[in-house]
């Protein structure tokens, strides 16, 4: 008899695969939003399973801020080549050059929020009617309001009060011209579920997720990686620390945690004991009490 944890992971896998197949059945031009982080990597793994022995029937779309970790981009390109997926990249720098967005200035400036415009422009250009994302309900209170099929209006905006009921595993993908859906196949997964699934399926990940020594700047209780886009401010110093990252995003707002967890088993034990969510290390979520919800209403992931 399979262990309870094994059955639990198989149920979550089956649910996610069902949602992915519903996307392929209901929409004409879906795309999988790929950041190079663990959740989007798990999504790409699930998509391979969902449509095996065929290839993934939709492209992977990466919105590149230009401030990504080098390890993330290297891993992204290697993974795409290995699985034979089609990768489409759109750049925030292009949006800045075209005057579509204005780059922030100051010590806490970030391009993370600017991704929204680049993403919406890409969805319009590519005529994407379903953007598949790796958001989970346990990550943040705004994401807890999402459905599996999350409707967006013609401006790409999200209204949590007008989302459709989802009963008996029935998902309503009807939309008007110009509208689209965000689809979240791993909504019901927790961070611990993701790590246990990665271990069970032996899914490779970027080295950033594992303990390593790195030059770090502590700013507002966030441990940022010192880089060509994150410089020490007056009163700050660069220190060498043993850290790992629980999330992978724009370097200007993605914080590390002090950790000696260098293996999957050690990470699973660490996550099981954690009392702070993984997005607790993201400085962009601290800009206001409703920072994530405000960004999502504007079209953010």
mmCIF file of C-alpha atoms in Angstrom:
data_model
loop_
_atom_site.group_PDB
_atom_site.id
_atom_site.type_symbol
_atom_site.label_atom_id
_atom_site.label_comp_id
_atom_site.label_asym_id
_atom_site.label_seq_id
_atom_site.Cartn_x
_atom_site.Cartn_y
_atom_site.Cartn_z
ATOM 1 C CA UNK A 1 0.000 0.000 0.000
ATOM 2 C CA UNK A 2 1.311 3.441 -0.901
ATOM 3 C CA UNK A 3 2.173 5.727 1.972
ATOM 4 C CA UNK A 4 -0.277 8.549 2.737
ATOM 5 C CA UNK A 5 2.224 11.166 1.517
ATOM 6 C CA UNK A 6 2.644 9.264 -1.762
ATOM 7 C CA UNK A 7 -1.117 9.117 -2.311
ATOM 8 C CA UNK A 8 -1.400 12.812 -1.470
ATOM 9 C CA UNK A 9 1.225 13.767 -4.052
ATOM 10 C CA UNK A 10 -0.357 11.491 -6.667
ATOM 11 C CA UNK A 11 -3.717 13.172 -6.077
ATOM 12 C CA UNK A 12 -2.191 16.639 -6.487
ATOM 13 C CA UNK A 13 -0.361 15.502 -9.612
ATOM 14 C CA UNK A 14 -3.549 14.041 -11.091
ATOM 15 C CA UNK A 15 -5.494 17.240 -10.337
ATOM 16 C CA UNK A 16 -2.843 19.434 -11.967
ATOM 17 C CA UNK A 17 -2.630 17.220 -15.055
ATOM 18 C CA UNK A 18 -6.423 17.330 -15.388
ATOM 19 C CA UNK A 19 -6.343 21.142 -15.285
ATOM 20 C CA UNK A 20 -3.556 21.283 -17.892
ATOM 21 C CA UNK A 21 -5.522 19.011 -20.209
ATOM 22 C CA UNK A 22 -8.616 21.187 -19.711
ATOM 23 C CA UNK A 23 -6.566 24.179 -20.829
ATOM 24 C CA UNK A 24 -5.490 22.359 -23.988
ATOM 25 C CA UNK A 25 -9.106 21.365 -24.661
ATOM 26 C CA UNK A 26 -10.765 24.739 -24.005
ATOM 27 C CA UNK A 27 -8.284 27.327 -25.272
ATOM 28 C CA UNK A 28 -6.702 28.002 -28.641
ATOM 29 C CA UNK A 29 -3.455 29.777 -27.708
ATOM 30 C CA UNK A 30 -2.313 28.945 -24.171
ATOM 31 C CA UNK A 31 1.178 29.634 -22.842
ATOM 32 C CA UNK A 32 2.999 28.520 -19.707
ATOM 33 C CA UNK A 33 4.510 31.413 -17.756
ATOM 34 C CA UNK A 34 8.034 30.270 -16.947
ATOM 35 C CA UNK A 35 10.246 32.105 -14.451
ATOM 36 C CA UNK A 36 12.905 29.449 -13.895
ATOM 37 C CA UNK A 37 11.707 29.047 -10.319
ATOM 38 C CA UNK A 38 10.754 25.739 -8.726
ATOM 39 C CA UNK A 39 6.989 26.129 -9.261
ATOM 40 C CA UNK A 40 7.260 26.817 -12.983
ATOM 41 C CA UNK A 41 9.802 23.998 -13.283
ATOM 42 C CA UNK A 42 7.314 21.633 -11.614
ATOM 43 C CA UNK A 43 4.615 22.929 -13.993
ATOM 44 C CA UNK A 44 6.766 22.147 -17.022
ATOM 45 C CA UNK A 45 7.368 18.650 -15.602
ATOM 46 C CA UNK A 46 3.621 18.151 -15.117
ATOM 47 C CA UNK A 47 2.943 19.403 -18.653
ATOM 48 C CA UNK A 48 5.365 16.838 -20.054
ATOM 49 C CA UNK A 49 3.504 14.113 -18.159
ATOM 50 C CA UNK A 50 0.093 15.444 -19.186
ATOM 51 C CA UNK A 51 0.806 15.212 -22.921
ATOM 52 C CA UNK A 52 3.326 12.361 -23.087
ATOM 53 C CA UNK A 53 4.384 10.886 -25.508
ATOM 54 C CA UNK A 54 3.683 14.087 -27.391
ATOM 55 C CA UNK A 55 5.526 17.334 -26.725
ATOM 56 C CA UNK A 56 4.170 20.179 -24.606
ATOM 57 C CA UNK A 57 1.526 21.730 -26.897
ATOM 58 C CA UNK A 58 2.103 25.335 -25.849
ATOM 59 C CA UNK A 59 5.171 27.579 -25.518
ATOM 60 C CA UNK A 60 6.956 28.614 -22.344
ATOM 61 C CA UNK A 61 6.812 32.400 -21.925
ATOM 62 C CA UNK A 62 9.444 34.113 -19.793
ATOM 63 C CA UNK A 63 9.204 37.796 -18.863
ATOM 64 C CA UNK A 64 12.839 38.732 -18.296
ATOM 65 C CA UNK A 65 13.441 41.772 -16.075
ATOM 66 C CA UNK A 66 17.108 41.892 -17.047
ATOM 67 C CA UNK A 67 17.909 41.554 -13.346
ATOM 68 C CA UNK A 68 17.604 37.804 -13.118
ATOM 69 C CA UNK A 69 20.156 35.597 -11.405
ATOM 70 C CA UNK A 70 22.643 34.255 -13.950
ATOM 71 C CA UNK A 71 22.046 30.754 -12.580
ATOM 72 C CA UNK A 72 18.348 31.054 -13.422
ATOM 73 C CA UNK A 73 18.918 31.963 -17.070
ATOM 74 C CA UNK A 74 21.538 29.224 -17.510
ATOM 75 C CA UNK A 75 19.177 26.637 -16.017
ATOM 76 C CA UNK A 76 16.236 27.903 -18.111
ATOM 77 C CA UNK A 77 18.092 27.522 -21.386
ATOM 78 C CA UNK A 78 19.416 24.083 -20.479
ATOM 79 C CA UNK A 79 15.982 22.800 -19.411
ATOM 80 C CA UNK A 80 14.230 24.078 -22.525
ATOM 81 C CA UNK A 81 16.819 22.351 -24.706
ATOM 82 C CA UNK A 82 16.480 19.092 -22.770
ATOM 83 C CA UNK A 83 12.680 18.877 -22.917
ATOM 84 C CA UNK A 84 12.349 20.234 -26.460
ATOM 85 C CA UNK A 85 9.953 23.015 -25.483
ATOM 86 C CA UNK A 86 9.465 26.266 -27.371
ATOM 87 C CA UNK A 87 10.654 29.268 -25.353
ATOM 88 C CA UNK A 88 9.462 32.821 -25.933
ATOM 89 C CA UNK A 89 11.211 35.616 -24.018
ATOM 90 C CA UNK A 90 10.014 39.191 -23.681
ATOM 91 C CA UNK A 91 12.156 41.815 -21.974
ATOM 92 C CA UNK A 92 11.281 44.572 -19.508
ATOM 93 C CA UNK A 93 14.210 46.527 -20.957
ATOM 94 C CA UNK A 94 12.345 46.709 -24.272
ATOM 95 C CA UNK A 95 9.304 48.147 -22.474
ATOM 96 C CA UNK A 96 11.565 50.763 -20.873
ATOM 97 C CA UNK A 97 13.217 51.623 -24.214
ATOM 98 C CA UNK A 98 9.802 51.969 -25.877
ATOM 99 C CA UNK A 99 8.544 54.314 -23.155
ATOM 100 C CA UNK A 100 5.897 51.816 -22.048
ATOM 101 C CA UNK A 101 7.200 51.901 -18.448
ATOM 102 C CA UNK A 102 9.474 54.176 -16.444
ATOM 103 C CA UNK A 103 12.302 52.609 -14.509
ATOM 104 C CA UNK A 104 12.255 53.212 -10.774
ATOM 105 C CA UNK A 105 15.091 55.063 -9.070
ATOM 106 C CA UNK A 106 16.426 55.062 -5.534
ATOM 107 C CA UNK A 107 17.911 52.448 -3.209
ATOM 108 C CA UNK A 108 14.835 50.204 -3.227
ATOM 109 C CA UNK A 109 14.067 50.465 -6.940
ATOM 110 C CA UNK A 110 13.017 47.279 -8.701
ATOM 111 C CA UNK A 111 11.856 46.146 -12.105
ATOM 112 C CA UNK A 112 9.608 43.492 -10.608
ATOM 113 C CA UNK A 113 6.429 45.561 -10.861
ATOM 114 C CA UNK A 114 7.312 46.691 -14.384
ATOM 115 C CA UNK A 115 6.851 43.101 -15.568
ATOM 116 C CA UNK A 116 3.086 43.622 -15.606
ATOM 117 C CA UNK A 117 3.127 45.867 -18.672
ATOM 118 C CA UNK A 118 5.621 43.634 -20.487
ATOM 119 C CA UNK A 119 3.485 40.589 -19.711
ATOM 120 C CA UNK A 120 0.215 42.174 -20.850
ATOM 121 C CA UNK A 121 1.869 43.411 -24.051
ATOM 122 C CA UNK A 122 3.239 39.909 -24.701
ATOM 123 C CA UNK A 123 -0.156 38.277 -24.116
ATOM 124 C CA UNK A 124 -1.735 40.711 -26.579
ATOM 125 C CA UNK A 125 1.031 40.292 -29.172
ATOM 126 C CA UNK A 126 0.919 36.483 -28.976
ATOM 127 C CA UNK A 127 -2.889 36.398 -28.651
ATOM 128 C CA UNK A 128 -2.602 34.202 -25.561
ATOM 129 C CA UNK A 129 -6.029 33.274 -24.211
ATOM 130 C CA UNK A 130 -4.826 31.233 -21.221
ATOM 131 C CA UNK A 131 -1.633 32.050 -19.309
ATOM 132 C CA UNK A 132 -0.687 29.093 -17.099
ATOM 133 C CA UNK A 133 1.107 30.067 -13.901
ATOM 134 C CA UNK A 134 2.634 28.369 -10.886
ATOM 135 C CA UNK A 135 0.993 30.482 -8.175
ATOM 136 C CA UNK A 136 -0.260 28.597 -5.129
ATOM 137 C CA UNK A 137 -2.933 29.618 -2.625
ATOM 138 C CA UNK A 138 -0.642 29.136 0.369
ATOM 139 C CA UNK A 139 1.863 31.729 -0.848
ATOM 140 C CA UNK A 140 0.030 34.942 -0.046
ATOM 141 C CA UNK A 141 -3.442 36.122 0.991
ATOM 142 C CA UNK A 142 -4.259 37.643 -2.426
ATOM 143 C CA UNK A 143 -3.297 34.426 -4.205
ATOM 144 C CA UNK A 144 -5.555 32.509 -1.797
ATOM 145 C CA UNK A 145 -8.507 34.158 -3.594
ATOM 146 C CA UNK A 146 -7.623 32.715 -6.990
ATOM 147 C CA UNK A 147 -9.600 30.027 -8.818
ATOM 148 C CA UNK A 148 -7.976 27.387 -11.018
ATOM 149 C CA UNK A 149 -9.393 29.297 -14.021
ATOM 150 C CA UNK A 150 -8.984 32.954 -13.059
ATOM 151 C CA UNK A 151 -10.749 35.380 -15.398
ATOM 152 C CA UNK A 152 -9.064 38.587 -16.607
ATOM 153 C CA UNK A 153 -10.941 41.378 -18.381
ATOM 154 C CA UNK A 154 -9.979 43.014 -21.672
ATOM 155 C CA UNK A 155 -7.463 45.200 -19.797
ATOM 156 C CA UNK A 156 -5.812 42.189 -18.153
ATOM 157 C CA UNK A 157 -7.253 43.163 -14.778
ATOM 158 C CA UNK A 158 -8.355 40.783 -12.027
ATOM 159 C CA UNK A 159 -11.462 41.282 -9.901
ATOM 160 C CA UNK A 160 -11.578 38.750 -7.034
ATOM 161 C CA UNK A 161 -15.310 39.398 -6.536
ATOM 162 C CA UNK A 162 -16.288 38.372 -10.057
ATOM 163 C CA UNK A 163 -14.508 35.027 -10.285
ATOM 164 C CA UNK A 164 -16.582 32.040 -11.337
ATOM 165 C CA UNK A 165 -17.575 29.143 -9.074
ATOM 166 C CA UNK A 166 -15.739 25.863 -9.631
ATOM 167 C CA UNK A 167 -17.684 22.811 -8.509
ATOM 168 C CA UNK A 168 -17.314 19.125 -9.428
ATOM 169 C CA UNK A 169 -14.049 19.879 -11.249
ATOM 170 C CA UNK A 170 -15.898 21.878 -13.901
ATOM 171 C CA UNK A 171 -13.992 24.899 -15.214
ATOM 172 C CA UNK A 172 -15.674 27.625 -17.228
ATOM 173 C CA UNK A 173 -13.311 29.024 -19.854
ATOM 174 C CA UNK A 174 -15.842 31.167 -21.722
ATOM 175 C CA UNK A 175 -14.657 34.669 -22.447
ATOM 176 C CA UNK A 176 -15.346 37.735 -24.555
ATOM 177 C CA UNK A 177 -12.994 38.993 -27.253
ATOM 178 C CA UNK A 178 -9.853 40.468 -25.707
ATOM 179 C CA UNK A 179 -10.298 38.739 -22.357
ATOM 180 C CA UNK A 180 -8.114 35.914 -21.121
ATOM 181 C CA UNK A 181 -7.609 33.545 -18.222
ATOM 182 C CA UNK A 182 -4.792 32.906 -15.819
ATOM 183 C CA UNK A 183 -4.755 29.206 -14.958
ATOM 184 C CA UNK A 184 -3.111 27.839 -11.804
ATOM 185 C CA UNK A 185 -2.872 24.016 -11.901
ATOM 186 C CA UNK A 186 -0.958 23.740 -8.608
ATOM 187 C CA UNK A 187 -3.234 26.070 -6.632
ATOM 188 C CA UNK A 188 -3.866 23.449 -3.949
ATOM 189 C CA UNK A 189 -0.205 22.585 -3.434
ATOM 190 C CA UNK A 190 1.828 23.888 -0.504
ATOM 191 C CA UNK A 191 5.518 24.755 -0.539
ATOM 192 C CA UNK A 192 6.176 21.472 1.262
ATOM 193 C CA UNK A 193 4.149 19.542 -1.343
ATOM 194 C CA UNK A 194 6.270 21.090 -4.095
ATOM 195 C CA UNK A 195 9.527 20.073 -2.418
ATOM 196 C CA UNK A 196 8.316 16.548 -1.682
ATOM 197 C CA UNK A 197 7.193 16.177 -5.299
ATOM 198 C CA UNK A 198 10.541 17.463 -6.576
ATOM 199 C CA UNK A 199 12.288 14.860 -4.428
ATOM 200 C CA UNK A 200 9.933 12.034 -5.470
ATOM 201 C CA UNK A 201 10.243 12.875 -9.182
ATOM 202 C CA UNK A 202 13.957 13.750 -9.005
ATOM 203 C CA UNK A 203 13.369 17.073 -10.753
ATOM 204 C CA UNK A 204 16.555 19.133 -11.248
ATOM 205 C CA UNK A 205 16.625 22.716 -9.946
ATOM 206 C CA UNK A 206 18.891 25.777 -10.130
ATOM 207 C CA UNK A 207 21.718 25.733 -7.587
ATOM 208 C CA UNK A 208 20.288 28.886 -5.947
ATOM 209 C CA UNK A 209 17.792 26.754 -4.025
ATOM 210 C CA UNK A 210 20.570 24.914 -2.195
ATOM 211 C CA UNK A 211 22.893 26.221 0.505
ATOM 212 C CA UNK A 212 25.916 28.096 -0.846
ATOM 213 C CA UNK A 213 28.222 30.953 0.119
ATOM 214 C CA UNK A 214 27.294 34.335 -1.335
ATOM 215 C CA UNK A 215 28.021 38.023 -0.897
ATOM 216 C CA UNK A 216 24.969 39.458 0.864
ATOM 217 C CA UNK A 217 23.623 42.911 1.763
ATOM 218 C CA UNK A 218 21.071 43.136 4.579
ATOM 219 C CA UNK A 219 18.440 45.786 3.838
ATOM 220 C CA UNK A 220 15.236 46.241 5.837
ATOM 221 C CA UNK A 221 15.730 42.725 7.254
ATOM 222 C CA UNK A 222 15.923 41.255 3.723
ATOM 223 C CA UNK A 223 19.127 39.486 2.664
ATOM 224 C CA UNK A 224 19.797 40.613 -0.912
ATOM 225 C CA UNK A 225 22.521 39.194 -3.125
ATOM 226 C CA UNK A 226 25.162 41.821 -3.846
ATOM 227 C CA UNK A 227 25.402 42.263 -7.622
ATOM 228 C CA UNK A 228 25.759 44.808 -10.381
ATOM 229 C CA UNK A 229 22.144 45.881 -9.715
ATOM 230 C CA UNK A 230 22.155 45.655 -5.899
ATOM 231 C CA UNK A 231 24.797 47.896 -4.314
ATOM 232 C CA UNK A 232 25.423 48.692 -0.649
ATOM 233 C CA UNK A 233 23.868 51.931 0.564
ATOM 234 C CA UNK A 234 25.419 54.179 3.235
ATOM 235 C CA UNK A 235 25.538 52.217 6.476
ATOM 236 C CA UNK A 236 25.289 48.858 4.724
ATOM 237 C CA UNK A 237 28.105 46.379 4.231
ATOM 238 C CA UNK A 238 28.662 43.370 2.020
ATOM 239 C CA UNK A 239 29.142 40.191 4.020
ATOM 240 C CA UNK A 240 29.854 36.624 2.971
ATOM 241 C CA UNK A 241 27.030 34.387 4.257
ATOM 242 C CA UNK A 242 25.885 30.781 3.838
ATOM 243 C CA UNK A 243 22.409 31.139 2.335
ATOM 244 C CA UNK A 244 19.880 29.704 -0.051
ATOM 245 C CA UNK A 245 16.834 31.146 -1.814
ATOM 246 C CA UNK A 246 13.262 29.949 -1.202
ATOM 247 C CA UNK A 247 11.984 31.855 -4.244
ATOM 248 C CA UNK A 248 13.766 32.990 -7.397
ATOM 249 C CA UNK A 249 12.865 36.287 -9.001
ATOM 250 C CA UNK A 250 14.291 39.716 -9.699
ATOM 251 C CA UNK A 251 17.560 40.136 -7.770
ATOM 252 C CA UNK A 252 16.483 43.566 -6.509
ATOM 253 C CA UNK A 253 13.651 42.172 -4.386
ATOM 254 C CA UNK A 254 14.349 38.464 -3.857
ATOM 255 C CA UNK A 255 15.764 37.767 -0.425
ATOM 256 C CA UNK A 256 17.825 34.819 0.759
ATOM 257 C CA UNK A 257 17.588 32.905 4.009
ATOM 258 C CA UNK A 258 20.496 31.828 6.166
ATOM 259 C CA UNK A 259 20.548 28.077 5.667
ATOM 260 C CA UNK A 260 22.828 25.041 5.630
ATOM 261 C CA UNK A 261 20.262 22.913 3.772
ATOM 262 C CA UNK A 262 22.267 21.524 0.867
ATOM 263 C CA UNK A 263 20.141 18.500 -0.050
ATOM 264 C CA UNK A 264 16.469 17.948 -0.851
ATOM 265 C CA UNK A 265 15.919 16.060 2.404
ATOM 266 C CA UNK A 266 17.444 18.904 4.396
ATOM 267 C CA UNK A 267 15.325 21.483 2.546
ATOM 268 C CA UNK A 268 12.149 19.466 3.182
ATOM 269 C CA UNK A 269 12.954 19.328 6.895
ATOM 270 C CA UNK A 270 13.659 23.063 6.929
ATOM 271 C CA UNK A 271 10.438 23.958 5.095
ATOM 272 C CA UNK A 272 8.380 21.692 7.375
ATOM 273 C CA UNK A 273 9.664 23.612 10.393
ATOM 274 C CA UNK A 274 9.437 27.102 8.864
ATOM 275 C CA UNK A 275 7.019 29.627 10.349
ATOM 276 C CA UNK A 276 7.484 32.297 7.687
ATOM 277 C CA UNK A 277 6.076 31.845 4.169
ATOM 278 C CA UNK A 278 8.496 31.795 1.267
ATOM 279 C CA UNK A 279 7.233 35.189 0.077
ATOM 280 C CA UNK A 280 8.236 36.604 3.430
ATOM 281 C CA UNK A 281 11.670 37.001 1.832
ATOM 282 C CA UNK A 282 10.310 39.215 -0.987
ATOM 283 C CA UNK A 283 10.773 42.940 -0.371
ATOM 284 C CA UNK A 284 8.239 43.881 -3.076
ATOM 285 C CA UNK A 285 5.447 42.298 -1.015
ATOM 286 C CA UNK A 286 6.242 44.660 1.869
ATOM 287 C CA UNK A 287 5.547 47.878 0.019
ATOM 288 C CA UNK A 288 1.990 47.934 1.360
ATOM 289 C CA UNK A 289 -0.447 45.679 3.192
ATOM 290 C CA UNK A 290 -2.140 44.868 -0.116
ATOM 291 C CA UNK A 291 0.921 45.019 -2.374
ATOM 292 C CA UNK A 292 0.296 41.697 -4.121
ATOM 293 C CA UNK A 293 -3.436 42.246 -4.542
ATOM 294 C CA UNK A 294 -2.845 45.710 -5.997
ATOM 295 C CA UNK A 295 -0.382 44.296 -8.532
ATOM 296 C CA UNK A 296 -2.683 41.404 -9.414
ATOM 297 C CA UNK A 297 -5.573 43.790 -10.080
ATOM 298 C CA UNK A 298 -3.322 45.525 -12.604
ATOM 299 C CA UNK A 299 -2.446 42.282 -14.384
ATOM 300 C CA UNK A 300 0.521 40.908 -12.437
ATOM 301 C CA UNK A 301 1.150 37.138 -12.249
#
